[in-house]
Amino acid sequence: EDQVTQSPEALRLQEGESSSLNCSYTVSGLRGLFWYRQDPGKGPEFLFTLYSAGEEKEKERLKATLTKKESFLHITAPKPEDSATYLCAVIRDKIIFGKGTRLHILP
Amino acid sequence: NAGVTQTPKFQVLKTGQSMTLQCAQDMNHNSMYWYRQDPGMGLRLIYYSASEGTTDKGEVPNGYNVSRLNKREFSLRLESAAPSQTSVYFCASNPEQGADYGYTFGSGTRLTVV
């Protein structure tokens, strides 16, 4: 059965404390992987698409990487405005979303 | 810069009532989607429309119907609401179904069925 698992479920960091979020998957025929950011009361906002193992993409303090079994979202020197839920989703014949990681950055 | 617009933002229904959730996009996208998001469950696909004039079931279609009114609009109907349909509903669109473009989501409709 296709599965997408995100860890940790929740993470609290001090401002400036770098860390990584994990998205592991067991999916056959993977075509790619999305990362989204979701703020409370809003819809998910697209961040990145990764297509192949070894690929990396960056946006401001965020860097997403992809291996054959998992993806990481690295957050460098985060700020309170980076607080949100981060969702990953794998792409095959359909999109399968993970349950997300709730990130809280303390000032 | 509207993107995907959903109405209403909030709704309370009594069990057995019906309602239609509206969604419109102004990006000339071909494909549109309805998801529900529940605590601890993640986003689950209810129905999608790959192009104007076509609709298909997703992962959790029971209790819902959809209409792709034109290229811009995709509505979701609950014929007889049940408490299990209490959720946050998101409409999304992308240029082509199956293509790996990031979806654009609306801001959601928070539905409570009592």
mmCIF file of C-alpha atoms in Angstrom:
data_model
loop_
_atom_site.group_PDB
_atom_site.id
_atom_site.type_symbol
_atom_site.label_atom_id
_atom_site.label_comp_id
_atom_site.label_asym_id
_atom_site.label_seq_id
_atom_site.Cartn_x
_atom_site.Cartn_y
_atom_site.Cartn_z
ATOM 1 C CA GLU A 1 0.000 0.000 0.000
ATOM 2 C CA ASP A 2 1.272 3.465 -0.893
ATOM 3 C CA GLN A 3 2.199 5.450 2.190
ATOM 4 C CA VAL A 4 3.567 8.890 2.941
ATOM 5 C CA THR A 5 4.804 9.506 6.478
ATOM 6 C CA GLN A 6 5.955 12.859 7.817
ATOM 7 C CA SER A 7 7.996 13.292 10.968
ATOM 8 C CA PRO A 8 7.988 14.731 13.460
ATOM 9 C CA GLU A 9 4.289 15.516 13.842
ATOM 10 C CA ALA A 10 5.171 18.757 15.611
ATOM 11 C CA LEU A 11 8.399 20.664 16.170
ATOM 12 C CA ARG A 12 9.185 23.686 18.304
ATOM 13 C CA LEU A 13 12.398 25.583 17.609
ATOM 14 C CA GLN A 14 13.977 28.753 18.863
ATOM 15 C CA GLU A 15 14.448 31.498 16.318
ATOM 16 C CA GLY A 16 17.693 30.811 14.481
ATOM 17 C CA GLU A 17 17.788 27.113 15.414
ATOM 18 C CA SER A 18 18.128 25.136 12.168
ATOM 19 C CA SER A 19 16.460 21.753 11.712
ATOM 20 C CA SER A 20 15.001 19.340 9.160
ATOM 21 C CA LEU A 21 11.569 17.890 8.501
ATOM 22 C CA ASN A 22 11.268 14.395 7.053
ATOM 23 C CA CYS A 23 8.911 12.906 4.482
ATOM 24 C CA SER A 24 9.369 9.185 3.874
ATOM 25 C CA TYR A 25 7.385 7.229 1.323
ATOM 26 C CA THR A 26 6.703 3.753 0.041
ATOM 27 C CA VAL A 27 5.286 4.387 -3.406
ATOM 28 C CA SER A 28 5.871 2.540 -6.639
ATOM 29 C CA GLY A 29 6.198 4.519 -9.809
ATOM 30 C CA LEU A 30 7.015 7.809 -8.114
ATOM 31 C CA ARG A 31 7.026 10.692 -10.579
ATOM 32 C CA GLY A 32 7.914 13.410 -8.134
ATOM 33 C CA LEU A 33 7.235 15.005 -4.765
ATOM 34 C CA PHE A 34 5.625 18.285 -3.704
ATOM 35 C CA TRP A 35 6.245 20.382 -0.613
ATOM 36 C CA TYR A 36 3.551 22.792 0.573
ATOM 37 C CA ARG A 37 3.241 25.271 3.429
ATOM 38 C CA GLN A 38 -0.127 25.712 5.163
ATOM 39 C CA ASP A 39 -0.931 28.562 7.540
ATOM 40 C CA PRO A 40 -3.835 28.238 10.011
ATOM 41 C CA GLY A 41 -7.192 28.830 8.349
ATOM 42 C CA LYS A 42 -5.700 28.901 4.854
ATOM 43 C CA GLY A 43 -5.161 26.561 1.966
ATOM 44 C CA PRO A 44 -1.805 24.919 1.234
ATOM 45 C CA GLU A 45 0.688 27.094 -0.624
ATOM 46 C CA PHE A 46 3.003 25.449 -3.147
ATOM 47 C CA LEU A 47 6.730 25.526 -2.328
ATOM 48 C CA PHE A 48 8.665 22.981 -4.432
ATOM 49 C CA THR A 49 8.468 20.064 -6.808
ATOM 50 C CA LEU A 50 11.314 17.524 -6.778
ATOM 51 C CA TYR A 51 11.565 14.924 -9.524
ATOM 52 C CA SER A 52 14.625 12.751 -9.024
ATOM 53 C CA ALA A 53 16.966 11.495 -6.318
ATOM 54 C CA GLY A 54 19.730 13.964 -5.626
ATOM 55 C CA GLU A 55 17.705 16.976 -6.674
ATOM 56 C CA GLU A 56 17.698 20.029 -4.403
ATOM 57 C CA LYS A 57 15.637 23.229 -4.472
ATOM 58 C CA GLU A 58 15.893 26.341 -2.333
ATOM 59 C CA LYS A 59 13.660 29.239 -1.415
ATOM 60 C CA GLU A 60 14.809 31.758 1.161
ATOM 61 C CA ARG A 61 15.513 29.774 4.353
ATOM 62 C CA LEU A 62 14.090 26.511 2.986
ATOM 63 C CA LYS A 63 15.914 23.790 1.086
ATOM 64 C CA ALA A 64 14.244 20.602 -0.076
ATOM 65 C CA THR A 65 16.155 17.456 -0.992
ATOM 66 C CA LEU A 66 15.070 14.093 -2.381
ATOM 67 C CA THR A 67 16.428 10.542 -2.094
ATOM 68 C CA LYS A 68 14.913 7.301 -3.345
ATOM 69 C CA LYS A 69 12.999 6.766 -0.116
ATOM 70 C CA GLU A 70 12.557 10.156 1.521
ATOM 71 C CA SER A 71 12.655 13.897 1.230
ATOM 72 C CA PHE A 72 13.922 16.464 3.693
ATOM 73 C CA LEU A 73 12.895 20.064 4.152
ATOM 74 C CA HIS A 74 15.810 21.856 5.770
ATOM 75 C CA ILE A 75 15.077 25.121 7.546
ATOM 76 C CA THR A 76 18.107 27.324 8.147
ATOM 77 C CA ALA A 77 18.037 30.027 10.841
ATOM 78 C CA PRO A 78 14.225 30.067 10.962
ATOM 79 C CA LYS A 79 12.166 33.109 11.901
ATOM 80 C CA PRO A 80 8.773 33.210 13.662
ATOM 81 C CA GLU A 81 7.078 33.827 10.300
ATOM 82 C CA ASP A 82 8.224 30.362 9.198
ATOM 83 C CA SER A 83 5.756 28.880 11.688
ATOM 84 C CA ALA A 84 3.245 26.793 9.724
ATOM 85 C CA THR A 85 2.309 23.241 8.861
ATOM 86 C CA TYR A 86 4.488 21.771 6.121
ATOM 87 C CA LEU A 87 2.949 19.121 3.890
ATOM 88 C CA CYS A 88 4.623 16.772 1.483
ATOM 89 C CA ALA A 89 2.800 14.920 -1.294
ATOM 90 C CA VAL A 90 4.049 12.245 -3.656
ATOM 91 C CA ILE A 91 3.087 12.194 -7.304
ATOM 92 C CA ARG A 92 2.222 9.037 -9.186
ATOM 93 C CA ASP A 93 -1.040 8.484 -11.029
ATOM 94 C CA LYS A 94 -2.572 10.462 -8.185
ATOM 95 C CA ILE A 95 -1.340 12.793 -5.479
ATOM 96 C CA ILE A 96 -0.893 11.286 -2.000
ATOM 97 C CA PHE A 97 -0.501 13.771 0.837
ATOM 98 C CA GLY A 98 1.235 13.225 4.141
ATOM 99 C CA LYS A 99 -0.363 14.431 7.355
ATOM 100 C CA GLY A 100 2.070 17.278 7.813
ATOM 101 C CA THR A 101 4.547 18.615 10.368
ATOM 102 C CA ARG A 102 3.428 21.532 12.552
ATOM 103 C CA LEU A 103 6.404 23.839 12.960
ATOM 104 C CA HIS A 104 6.465 26.549 15.635
ATOM 105 C CA ILE A 105 9.354 29.015 15.794
ATOM 106 C CA LEU A 106 9.705 30.801 19.118
ATOM 107 C CA PRO A 107 11.044 34.381 19.090
ATOM 108 C CA ASN B 1 -4.543 37.940 -8.309
ATOM 109 C CA ALA B 2 -7.624 36.038 -7.067
ATOM 110 C CA GLY B 3 -6.411 32.510 -7.927
ATOM 111 C CA VAL B 4 -8.941 30.017 -6.518
ATOM 112 C CA THR B 5 -12.002 31.443 -4.763
ATOM 113 C CA GLN B 6 -14.241 29.344 -2.526
ATOM 114 C CA THR B 7 -17.611 30.261 -1.042
ATOM 115 C CA PRO B 8 -18.836 30.163 1.621
ATOM 116 C CA LYS B 9 -15.948 30.293 4.105
ATOM 117 C CA PHE B 10 -18.000 28.869 6.970
ATOM 118 C CA GLN B 11 -21.252 26.886 7.091
ATOM 119 C CA VAL B 12 -23.256 25.049 9.718
ATOM 120 C CA LEU B 13 -25.781 22.484 8.519
ATOM 121 C CA LYS B 14 -28.258 20.250 10.248
ATOM 122 C CA THR B 15 -28.113 16.536 9.494
ATOM 123 C CA GLY B 16 -30.044 15.834 6.306
ATOM 124 C CA GLN B 17 -29.771 19.338 4.862
ATOM 125 C CA SER B 18 -28.199 19.905 1.471
ATOM 126 C CA MET B 19 -25.792 22.531 0.245
ATOM 127 C CA THR B 20 -23.413 23.363 -2.578
ATOM 128 C CA LEU B 21 -19.853 24.553 -2.132
ATOM 129 C CA GLN B 22 -18.713 26.855 -4.902
ATOM 130 C CA CYS B 23 -15.249 27.120 -6.416
ATOM 131 C CA ALA B 24 -13.959 29.348 -9.204
ATOM 132 C CA GLN B 25 -10.461 29.837 -10.629
ATOM 133 C CA ASP B 26 -9.231 32.633 -12.881
ATOM 134 C CA MET B 27 -5.942 31.070 -14.052
ATOM 135 C CA ASN B 28 -7.341 29.285 -17.124
ATOM 136 C CA HIS B 29 -6.460 25.923 -15.563
ATOM 137 C CA ASN B 30 -7.904 22.803 -17.115
ATOM 138 C CA SER B 31 -8.009 20.598 -14.015
ATOM 139 C CA MET B 32 -9.847 21.168 -10.759
ATOM 140 C CA TYR B 33 -10.105 19.163 -7.533
ATOM 141 C CA TRP B 34 -12.062 18.917 -4.300
ATOM 142 C CA TYR B 35 -10.285 17.770 -1.140
ATOM 143 C CA ARG B 36 -11.334 17.401 2.454
ATOM 144 C CA GLN B 37 -8.936 17.875 5.344
ATOM 145 C CA ASP B 38 -9.573 16.262 8.715
ATOM 146 C CA PRO B 39 -7.355 16.275 11.821
ATOM 147 C CA GLY B 40 -4.903 13.396 11.709
ATOM 148 C CA MET B 41 -6.022 12.334 8.217
ATOM 149 C CA GLY B 42 -4.306 14.689 5.835
ATOM 150 C CA LEU B 43 -5.842 15.875 2.585
ATOM 151 C CA ARG B 44 -8.066 13.347 0.813
ATOM 152 C CA LEU B 45 -9.358 13.691 -2.727
ATOM 153 C CA ILE B 46 -13.154 13.645 -3.100
ATOM 154 C CA TYR B 47 -13.654 14.302 -6.826
ATOM 155 C CA TYR B 48 -11.688 15.836 -9.638
ATOM 156 C CA SER B 49 -12.267 17.208 -13.105
ATOM 157 C CA ALA B 50 -9.424 16.706 -15.546
ATOM 158 C CA SER B 51 -11.005 19.062 -18.057
ATOM 159 C CA GLU B 52 -14.256 20.871 -18.753
ATOM 160 C CA GLY B 53 -17.045 18.344 -19.190
ATOM 161 C CA THR B 54 -15.389 15.488 -17.277
ATOM 162 C CA THR B 55 -15.502 14.453 -13.630
ATOM 163 C CA ASP B 56 -14.095 11.435 -11.782
ATOM 164 C CA LYS B 57 -14.230 9.981 -8.300
ATOM 165 C CA GLY B 58 -11.339 10.335 -5.925
ATOM 166 C CA GLU B 59 -10.535 8.519 -2.714
ATOM 167 C CA VAL B 60 -13.660 9.458 -0.687
ATOM 168 C CA PRO B 61 -16.566 10.277 -3.056
ATOM 169 C CA ASN B 62 -19.480 8.775 -1.124
ATOM 170 C CA GLY B 63 -22.107 11.337 -0.112
ATOM 171 C CA TYR B 64 -20.920 13.964 -2.607
ATOM 172 C CA ASN B 65 -21.650 15.031 -6.164
ATOM 173 C CA VAL B 66 -19.837 17.518 -8.357
ATOM 174 C CA SER B 67 -20.516 19.682 -11.380
ATOM 175 C CA ARG B 68 -17.950 21.222 -13.694
ATOM 176 C CA LEU B 69 -20.107 24.130 -14.763
ATOM 177 C CA ASN B 70 -17.537 25.592 -17.169
ATOM 178 C CA LYS B 71 -13.770 25.883 -17.313
ATOM 179 C CA ARG B 72 -13.704 28.287 -14.350
ATOM 180 C CA GLU B 73 -16.191 26.726 -11.943
ATOM 181 C CA PHE B 74 -16.343 23.396 -10.104
ATOM 182 C CA SER B 75 -18.997 22.883 -7.429
ATOM 183 C CA LEU B 76 -19.348 20.240 -4.730
ATOM 184 C CA ARG B 77 -22.802 19.225 -3.511
ATOM 185 C CA LEU B 78 -23.817 17.472 -0.333
ATOM 186 C CA GLU B 79 -27.312 16.088 -0.915
ATOM 187 C CA SER B 80 -28.016 14.939 2.655
ATOM 188 C CA ALA B 81 -25.369 16.113 5.069
ATOM 189 C CA ALA B 82 -24.097 13.801 7.805
ATOM 190 C CA PRO B 83 -21.953 14.588 10.867
ATOM 191 C CA SER B 84 -19.131 12.546 9.269
ATOM 192 C CA GLN B 85 -18.945 15.241 6.599
ATOM 193 C CA THR B 86 -17.841 17.838 9.135
ATOM 194 C CA SER B 87 -14.508 18.925 7.708
ATOM 195 C CA VAL B 88 -12.576 21.654 5.956
ATOM 196 C CA TYR B 89 -13.067 21.491 2.200
ATOM 197 C CA PHE B 90 -10.472 22.762 -0.248
ATOM 198 C CA CYS B 91 -10.794 23.340 -3.943
ATOM 199 C CA ALA B 92 -7.611 23.277 -6.030
ATOM 200 C CA SER B 93 -6.618 23.650 -9.657
ATOM 201 C CA ASN B 94 -3.618 23.040 -11.906
ATOM 202 C CA PRO B 95 -2.937 23.514 -15.582
ATOM 203 C CA GLU B 96 -3.252 19.824 -16.538
ATOM 204 C CA GLN B 97 -4.314 16.719 -14.633
ATOM 205 C CA GLY B 98 -1.415 14.329 -14.299
ATOM 206 C CA ALA B 99 1.126 17.017 -15.002
ATOM 207 C CA ASP B 100 3.447 17.759 -12.161
ATOM 208 C CA TYR B 101 2.554 21.368 -11.618
ATOM 209 C CA GLY B 102 1.970 22.448 -8.082
ATOM 210 C CA TYR B 103 -1.692 22.788 -7.305
ATOM 211 C CA THR B 104 -3.162 26.175 -6.382
ATOM 212 C CA PHE B 105 -5.536 25.856 -3.441
ATOM 213 C CA GLY B 106 -8.406 28.031 -2.296
ATOM 214 C CA SER B 107 -8.681 29.209 1.289
ATOM 215 C CA GLY B 108 -11.198 26.545 2.250
ATOM 216 C CA THR B 109 -14.766 26.109 3.509
ATOM 217 C CA ARG B 110 -15.151 25.050 7.124
ATOM 218 C CA LEU B 111 -18.309 22.917 7.325
ATOM 219 C CA THR B 112 -19.932 21.705 10.511
ATOM 220 C CA VAL B 113 -22.833 19.246 10.395
ATOM 221 C CA VAL B 114 -24.810 19.004 13.636
#
